[in-house]
Amino acid sequence: MGITKHTFGKSMDGQEVSLYEITNKNQVTLTVSDFGATWVHMLVPDKTGGRRDVVLGYDSAEGYHTNTNHFGAVIGRNGNRIGKARFAIDGKEYQLSVNDNQNNLHSGPDWYRTRMWDVKEINQEKNSVTFELFSPDGDQGFPGNFTGAITYELTDENQVVLHYQGDADTDTIVNMTNHSYFNLAGQEAGAEAMLNHVVQIHAPEYTPVCDAEAIPTGEIASVKGTPMDFTELKTIGQDVEADFEQLVFGGGYDHNYALCREKGEIKEAAKVVCKESGIVMRVFTDLPGMQFYIGNFIDNEPGKGGHVYERRSGFCMETQYYPDACNQADFQSSVLKKGDSYDTVTIYEFSVEV
């Protein structure tokens, strides 16, 4: 039990990268890196008593240099898409890089995930590591000096608690998330196993997109009677190939689920069960939205242990303010006001059902 530090390779500018291994009393192990504040491993017991690594990724820091799928990445300042790669605050327009059709995706191409983060605290008592990043005014096109932090904590209840914090000296956009891909049969198990996962998402509504560029229409629509409905447990694969316009646009599930309309109390957002391994994951968050994405764009990516990740080898549950919230009048705003604190919590809890 506790936290140990290991060498993990070098950053893109040649700095030494470290891996922090956090283990609890149940021999559950979480590893995170100061390169990108990245979630690298998640070793959890299965129903046979063995342990499986249930997050996709790479064997060294060098693997994360490119990482076009954002495996394990902390995304900032803004997760998800901003339409036309621009927004306005107090009447002033800001232009971001165009890196996804006509839009901006995950604030790239100058990613937070390719930067070295400062290790702010290693707390052996809480079993947590805090990473911090300073983002200067104009960074990625966003206004204001922003200092952001994420704390990864592994509890004895097998919860991985992600606590995001930050503040800025000017009104700006902040909508951070984690882009880990999970496969509860094991990171090497592939698409067939992932599509057999049983999922429940506690969201009666979702935000439809205009077209394949995946910018929301602004509507908040009911999932009832559509393949988007996960209010009752069903396999990911049950409806994924349905002839439904929203699924055609995304090549499968890649949509924001409206858990609620505004940030509030921490509540359960989703439950995922892998019957083969017996591993169960629950997601909790205080944020209003969660992007459910099933790896539709993974394309034969060499990953950990020589395994090659194919399309739909893993799923993401990215908690967030709704996509394009800075441009959508009916969505809770993703603007962080000067003097306010950005403070949000997401929890991934692991257990076993025999």
mmCIF file of N, CA, C and O in Angstrom, residues 210-264:
data_model
loop_
_atom_site.group_PDB
_atom_site.id
_atom_site.type_symbol
_atom_site.label_atom_id
_atom_site.label_comp_id
_atom_site.label_asym_id
_atom_site.label_seq_id
_atom_site.Cartn_x
_atom_site.Cartn_y
_atom_site.Cartn_z
ATOM 1 N N CYS A 210 -25.373 18.215 -35.206
ATOM 2 C CA CYS A 210 -25.882 18.679 -36.501
ATOM 3 C C CYS A 210 -25.566 17.711 -37.634
ATOM 4 O O CYS A 210 -26.367 17.507 -38.546
ATOM 5 N N ASP A 211 -24.341 17.141 -37.574
ATOM 6 C CA ASP A 211 -23.862 16.302 -38.666
ATOM 7 C C ASP A 211 -22.627 15.559 -38.187
ATOM 8 O O ASP A 211 -22.367 15.502 -36.978
ATOM 9 N N ALA A 212 -21.844 15.027 -39.098
ATOM 10 C CA ALA A 212 -20.676 14.228 -38.720
ATOM 11 C C ALA A 212 -19.581 15.061 -38.053
ATOM 12 O O ALA A 212 -18.650 14.490 -37.473
ATOM 13 N N GLU A 213 -19.665 16.391 -38.095
ATOM 14 C CA GLU A 213 -18.685 17.231 -37.399
ATOM 15 C C GLU A 213 -18.955 17.294 -35.891
ATOM 16 O O GLU A 213 -18.135 17.810 -35.133
ATOM 17 N N ALA A 214 -20.114 16.796 -35.469
ATOM 18 C CA ALA A 214 -20.442 16.557 -34.056
ATOM 19 C C ALA A 214 -20.568 17.812 -33.206
ATOM 20 O O ALA A 214 -20.306 17.776 -32.000
ATOM 21 N N ILE A 215 -21.001 18.918 -33.816
ATOM 22 C CA ILE A 215 -21.338 20.112 -33.051
ATOM 23 C C ILE A 215 -22.812 20.021 -32.670
ATOM 24 O O ILE A 215 -23.660 19.766 -33.527
ATOM 25 N N PRO A 216 -23.170 20.221 -31.387
ATOM 26 C CA PRO A 216 -24.570 20.106 -30.978
ATOM 27 C C PRO A 216 -25.484 21.083 -31.712
ATOM 28 O O PRO A 216 -25.087 22.210 -32.046
ATOM 29 N N THR A 217 -26.711 20.623 -31.927
ATOM 30 C CA THR A 217 -27.728 21.482 -32.552
ATOM 31 C C THR A 217 -28.197 22.562 -31.590
ATOM 32 O O THR A 217 -28.775 23.570 -32.022
ATOM 33 N N GLY A 218 -28.001 22.343 -30.278
ATOM 34 C CA GLY A 218 -28.542 23.218 -29.252
ATOM 35 C C GLY A 218 -29.754 22.622 -28.565
ATOM 36 O O GLY A 218 -30.171 23.081 -27.499
ATOM 37 N N GLU A 219 -30.309 21.573 -29.170
ATOM 38 C CA GLU A 219 -31.452 20.882 -28.592
ATOM 39 C C GLU A 219 -30.978 19.946 -27.475
ATOM 40 O O GLU A 219 -29.869 19.422 -27.516
ATOM 41 N N ILE A 220 -31.840 19.748 -26.482
ATOM 42 C CA ILE A 220 -31.635 18.713 -25.474
ATOM 43 C C ILE A 220 -32.801 17.747 -25.635
ATOM 44 O O ILE A 220 -33.944 18.078 -25.318
ATOM 45 N N ALA A 221 -32.518 16.578 -26.203
ATOM 46 C CA ALA A 221 -33.563 15.670 -26.680
ATOM 47 C C ALA A 221 -33.698 14.449 -25.780
ATOM 48 O O ALA A 221 -32.729 13.978 -25.181
ATOM 49 N N SER A 222 -34.899 13.903 -25.725
ATOM 50 C CA SER A 222 -35.146 12.687 -24.969
ATOM 51 C C SER A 222 -34.498 11.491 -25.672
ATOM 52 O O SER A 222 -34.514 11.393 -26.897
ATOM 53 N N VAL A 223 -33.957 10.572 -24.865
ATOM 54 C CA VAL A 223 -33.412 9.329 -25.421
ATOM 55 C C VAL A 223 -34.502 8.282 -25.635
ATOM 56 O O VAL A 223 -34.283 7.284 -26.315
ATOM 57 N N LYS A 224 -35.669 8.513 -25.066
ATOM 58 C CA LYS A 224 -36.731 7.511 -25.051
ATOM 59 C C LYS A 224 -37.125 7.094 -26.466
ATOM 60 O O LYS A 224 -37.339 7.926 -27.348
ATOM 61 N N GLY A 225 -37.194 5.778 -26.671
ATOM 62 C CA GLY A 225 -37.612 5.259 -27.962
ATOM 63 C C GLY A 225 -36.558 5.331 -29.035
ATOM 64 O O GLY A 225 -36.840 5.113 -30.216
ATOM 65 N N THR A 226 -35.287 5.617 -28.658
ATOM 66 C CA THR A 226 -34.191 5.706 -29.625
ATOM 67 C C THR A 226 -33.057 4.771 -29.207
ATOM 68 O O THR A 226 -32.981 4.351 -28.045
ATOM 69 N N PRO A 227 -32.137 4.473 -30.131
ATOM 70 C CA PRO A 227 -30.967 3.657 -29.771
ATOM 71 C C PRO A 227 -30.021 4.354 -28.785
ATOM 72 O O PRO A 227 -29.098 3.723 -28.271
ATOM 73 N N MET A 228 -30.273 5.650 -28.524
ATOM 74 C CA MET A 228 -29.427 6.389 -27.580
ATOM 75 C C MET A 228 -29.785 6.081 -26.133
ATOM 76 O O MET A 228 -29.077 6.495 -25.216
ATOM 77 N N ASP A 229 -30.856 5.365 -25.914
ATOM 78 C CA ASP A 229 -31.392 5.144 -24.569
ATOM 79 C C ASP A 229 -30.608 4.053 -23.829
ATOM 80 O O ASP A 229 -30.639 2.883 -24.206
ATOM 81 N N PHE A 230 -29.910 4.472 -22.768
ATOM 82 C CA PHE A 230 -29.234 3.541 -21.867
ATOM 83 C C PHE A 230 -29.780 3.679 -20.444
ATOM 84 O O PHE A 230 -29.084 3.365 -19.482
ATOM 85 N N THR A 231 -31.021 4.150 -20.317
ATOM 86 C CA THR A 231 -31.585 4.306 -18.973
ATOM 87 C C THR A 231 -31.803 2.954 -18.305
ATOM 88 O O THR A 231 -31.828 2.853 -17.077
ATOM 89 N N GLU A 232 -31.982 1.905 -19.116
ATOM 90 C CA GLU A 232 -32.004 0.537 -18.612
ATOM 91 C C GLU A 232 -30.766 -0.188 -19.129
ATOM 92 O O GLU A 232 -30.277 0.105 -20.228
ATOM 93 N N LEU A 233 -30.257 -1.141 -18.358
ATOM 94 C CA LEU A 233 -29.045 -1.864 -18.747
ATOM 95 C C LEU A 233 -29.202 -2.538 -20.108
ATOM 96 O O LEU A 233 -30.200 -3.217 -20.370
ATOM 97 N N LYS A 234 -28.218 -2.332 -20.976
ATOM 98 C CA LYS A 234 -28.163 -3.038 -22.262
ATOM 99 C C LYS A 234 -26.719 -3.080 -22.721
ATOM 100 O O LYS A 234 -25.881 -2.279 -22.274
ATOM 101 N N THR A 235 -26.405 -4.005 -23.617
ATOM 102 C CA THR A 235 -25.032 -4.076 -24.120
ATOM 103 C C THR A 235 -24.763 -2.891 -25.045
ATOM 104 O O THR A 235 -25.672 -2.374 -25.709
ATOM 105 N N ILE A 236 -23.498 -2.504 -25.091
ATOM 106 C CA ILE A 236 -23.101 -1.428 -25.991
ATOM 107 C C ILE A 236 -23.427 -1.791 -27.428
ATOM 108 O O ILE A 236 -23.863 -0.961 -28.227
ATOM 109 N N GLY A 237 -23.257 -3.069 -27.761
ATOM 110 C CA GLY A 237 -23.442 -3.507 -29.144
ATOM 111 C C GLY A 237 -24.879 -3.690 -29.572
ATOM 112 O O GLY A 237 -25.149 -3.838 -30.774
ATOM 113 N N GLN A 238 -25.827 -3.667 -28.618
ATOM 114 C CA GLN A 238 -27.213 -4.012 -28.965
ATOM 115 C C GLN A 238 -27.771 -3.161 -30.107
ATOM 116 O O GLN A 238 -28.371 -3.684 -31.059
ATOM 117 N N ASP A 239 -27.591 -1.835 -30.006
ATOM 118 C CA ASP A 239 -28.199 -0.925 -30.981
ATOM 119 C C ASP A 239 -27.178 -0.131 -31.781
ATOM 120 O O ASP A 239 -27.549 0.769 -32.537
ATOM 121 N N VAL A 240 -25.888 -0.460 -31.620
ATOM 122 C CA VAL A 240 -24.859 0.433 -32.170
ATOM 123 C C VAL A 240 -24.902 0.542 -33.686
ATOM 124 O O VAL A 240 -24.541 1.577 -34.262
ATOM 125 N N GLU A 241 -25.383 -0.502 -34.360
ATOM 126 C CA GLU A 241 -25.445 -0.462 -35.826
ATOM 127 C C GLU A 241 -26.833 -0.084 -36.343
ATOM 128 O O GLU A 241 -27.129 -0.235 -37.531
ATOM 129 N N ALA A 242 -27.686 0.438 -35.470
ATOM 130 C CA ALA A 242 -29.032 0.838 -35.892
ATOM 131 C C ALA A 242 -28.964 1.945 -36.945
ATOM 132 O O ALA A 242 -28.063 2.787 -36.930
ATOM 133 N N ASP A 243 -29.924 1.938 -37.836
ATOM 134 C CA ASP A 243 -30.008 2.974 -38.866
ATOM 135 C C ASP A 243 -30.670 4.210 -38.251
ATOM 136 O O ASP A 243 -31.848 4.500 -38.477
ATOM 137 N N PHE A 244 -29.888 4.883 -37.450
ATOM 138 C CA PHE A 244 -30.359 6.058 -36.706
ATOM 139 C C PHE A 244 -29.383 7.182 -37.000
ATOM 140 O O PHE A 244 -28.167 7.031 -36.845
ATOM 141 N N GLU A 245 -29.900 8.310 -37.438
ATOM 142 C CA GLU A 245 -29.049 9.373 -37.984
ATOM 143 C C GLU A 245 -27.910 9.769 -37.051
ATOM 144 O O GLU A 245 -26.765 9.939 -37.491
ATOM 145 N N GLN A 246 -28.185 9.897 -35.749
ATOM 146 C CA GLN A 246 -27.142 10.327 -34.813
ATOM 147 C C GLN A 246 -26.001 9.319 -34.740
ATOM 148 O O GLN A 246 -24.826 9.697 -34.651
ATOM 149 N N LEU A 247 -26.312 8.029 -34.797
ATOM 150 C CA LEU A 247 -25.270 7.003 -34.780
ATOM 151 C C LEU A 247 -24.493 6.975 -36.088
ATOM 152 O O LEU A 247 -23.282 6.731 -36.097
ATOM 153 N N VAL A 248 -25.171 7.248 -37.181
ATOM 154 C CA VAL A 248 -24.491 7.324 -38.478
ATOM 155 C C VAL A 248 -23.498 8.481 -38.479
ATOM 156 O O VAL A 248 -22.353 8.346 -38.927
ATOM 157 N N PHE A 249 -23.912 9.628 -37.947
ATOM 158 C CA PHE A 249 -23.020 10.792 -37.874
ATOM 159 C C PHE A 249 -21.728 10.463 -37.139
ATOM 160 O O PHE A 249 -20.639 10.849 -37.566
ATOM 161 N N GLY A 250 -21.826 9.773 -36.004
ATOM 162 C CA GLY A 250 -20.664 9.524 -35.152
ATOM 163 C C GLY A 250 -19.931 8.237 -35.444
ATOM 164 O O GLY A 250 -18.910 7.954 -34.817
ATOM 165 N N GLY A 251 -20.453 7.441 -36.378
ATOM 166 C CA GLY A 251 -19.881 6.115 -36.608
ATOM 167 C C GLY A 251 -20.064 5.206 -35.404
ATOM 168 O O GLY A 251 -19.293 4.277 -35.169
ATOM 169 N N GLY A 252 -21.127 5.480 -34.634
ATOM 170 C CA GLY A 252 -21.376 4.797 -33.370
ATOM 171 C C GLY A 252 -21.593 5.823 -32.281
ATOM 172 O O GLY A 252 -21.709 7.021 -32.549
ATOM 173 N N TYR A 253 -21.610 5.376 -31.038
ATOM 174 C CA TYR A 253 -21.833 6.317 -29.937
ATOM 175 C C TYR A 253 -20.637 7.253 -29.775
ATOM 176 O O TYR A 253 -19.499 6.818 -29.632
ATOM 177 N N ASP A 254 -20.921 8.538 -29.817
ATOM 178 C CA ASP A 254 -19.944 9.584 -29.548
ATOM 179 C C ASP A 254 -20.733 10.845 -29.220
ATOM 180 O O ASP A 254 -20.709 11.826 -29.955
ATOM 181 N N HIS A 255 -21.486 10.775 -28.128
ATOM 182 C CA HIS A 255 -22.470 11.790 -27.815
ATOM 183 C C HIS A 255 -22.425 12.191 -26.348
ATOM 184 O O HIS A 255 -22.071 11.397 -25.478
ATOM 185 N N ASN A 256 -22.855 13.433 -26.119
ATOM 186 C CA ASN A 256 -22.970 13.957 -24.766
ATOM 187 C C ASN A 256 -24.324 13.574 -24.174
ATOM 188 O O ASN A 256 -25.375 13.880 -24.748
ATOM 189 N N TYR A 257 -24.281 12.904 -23.031
ATOM 190 C CA TYR A 257 -25.493 12.564 -22.305
ATOM 191 C C TYR A 257 -25.756 13.629 -21.239
ATOM 192 O O TYR A 257 -24.852 13.989 -20.473
ATOM 193 N N ALA A 258 -26.997 14.134 -21.226
ATOM 194 C CA ALA A 258 -27.387 15.197 -20.303
ATOM 195 C C ALA A 258 -27.813 14.568 -18.980
ATOM 196 O O ALA A 258 -28.971 14.181 -18.804
ATOM 197 N N LEU A 259 -26.879 14.448 -18.068
ATOM 198 C CA LEU A 259 -27.148 13.869 -16.755
ATOM 199 C C LEU A 259 -28.084 14.776 -15.969
ATOM 200 O O LEU A 259 -28.944 14.330 -15.217
ATOM 201 N N CYS A 260 -27.873 16.070 -16.128
ATOM 202 C CA CYS A 260 -28.718 17.105 -15.538
ATOM 203 C C CYS A 260 -28.444 18.375 -16.338
ATOM 204 O O CYS A 260 -27.675 18.348 -17.305
ATOM 205 N N ARG A 261 -29.083 19.465 -15.981
ATOM 206 C CA ARG A 261 -28.918 20.695 -16.764
ATOM 207 C C ARG A 261 -27.805 21.597 -16.223
ATOM 208 O O ARG A 261 -27.277 22.421 -16.961
ATOM 209 N N GLU A 262 -27.473 21.440 -14.935
ATOM 210 C CA GLU A 262 -26.450 22.292 -14.338
ATOM 211 C C GLU A 262 -25.602 21.498 -13.343
ATOM 212 O O GLU A 262 -26.072 20.524 -12.751
ATOM 213 N N LYS A 263 -24.360 21.949 -13.158
ATOM 214 C CA LYS A 263 -23.465 21.343 -12.170
ATOM 215 C C LYS A 263 -24.116 21.375 -10.799
ATOM 216 O O LYS A 263 -24.749 22.370 -10.426
ATOM 217 N N GLY A 264 -23.971 20.265 -10.040
ATOM 218 C CA GLY A 264 -24.603 20.199 -8.734
ATOM 219 C C GLY A 264 -23.913 19.230 -7.803
ATOM 220 O O GLY A 264 -22.683 19.234 -7.677
#
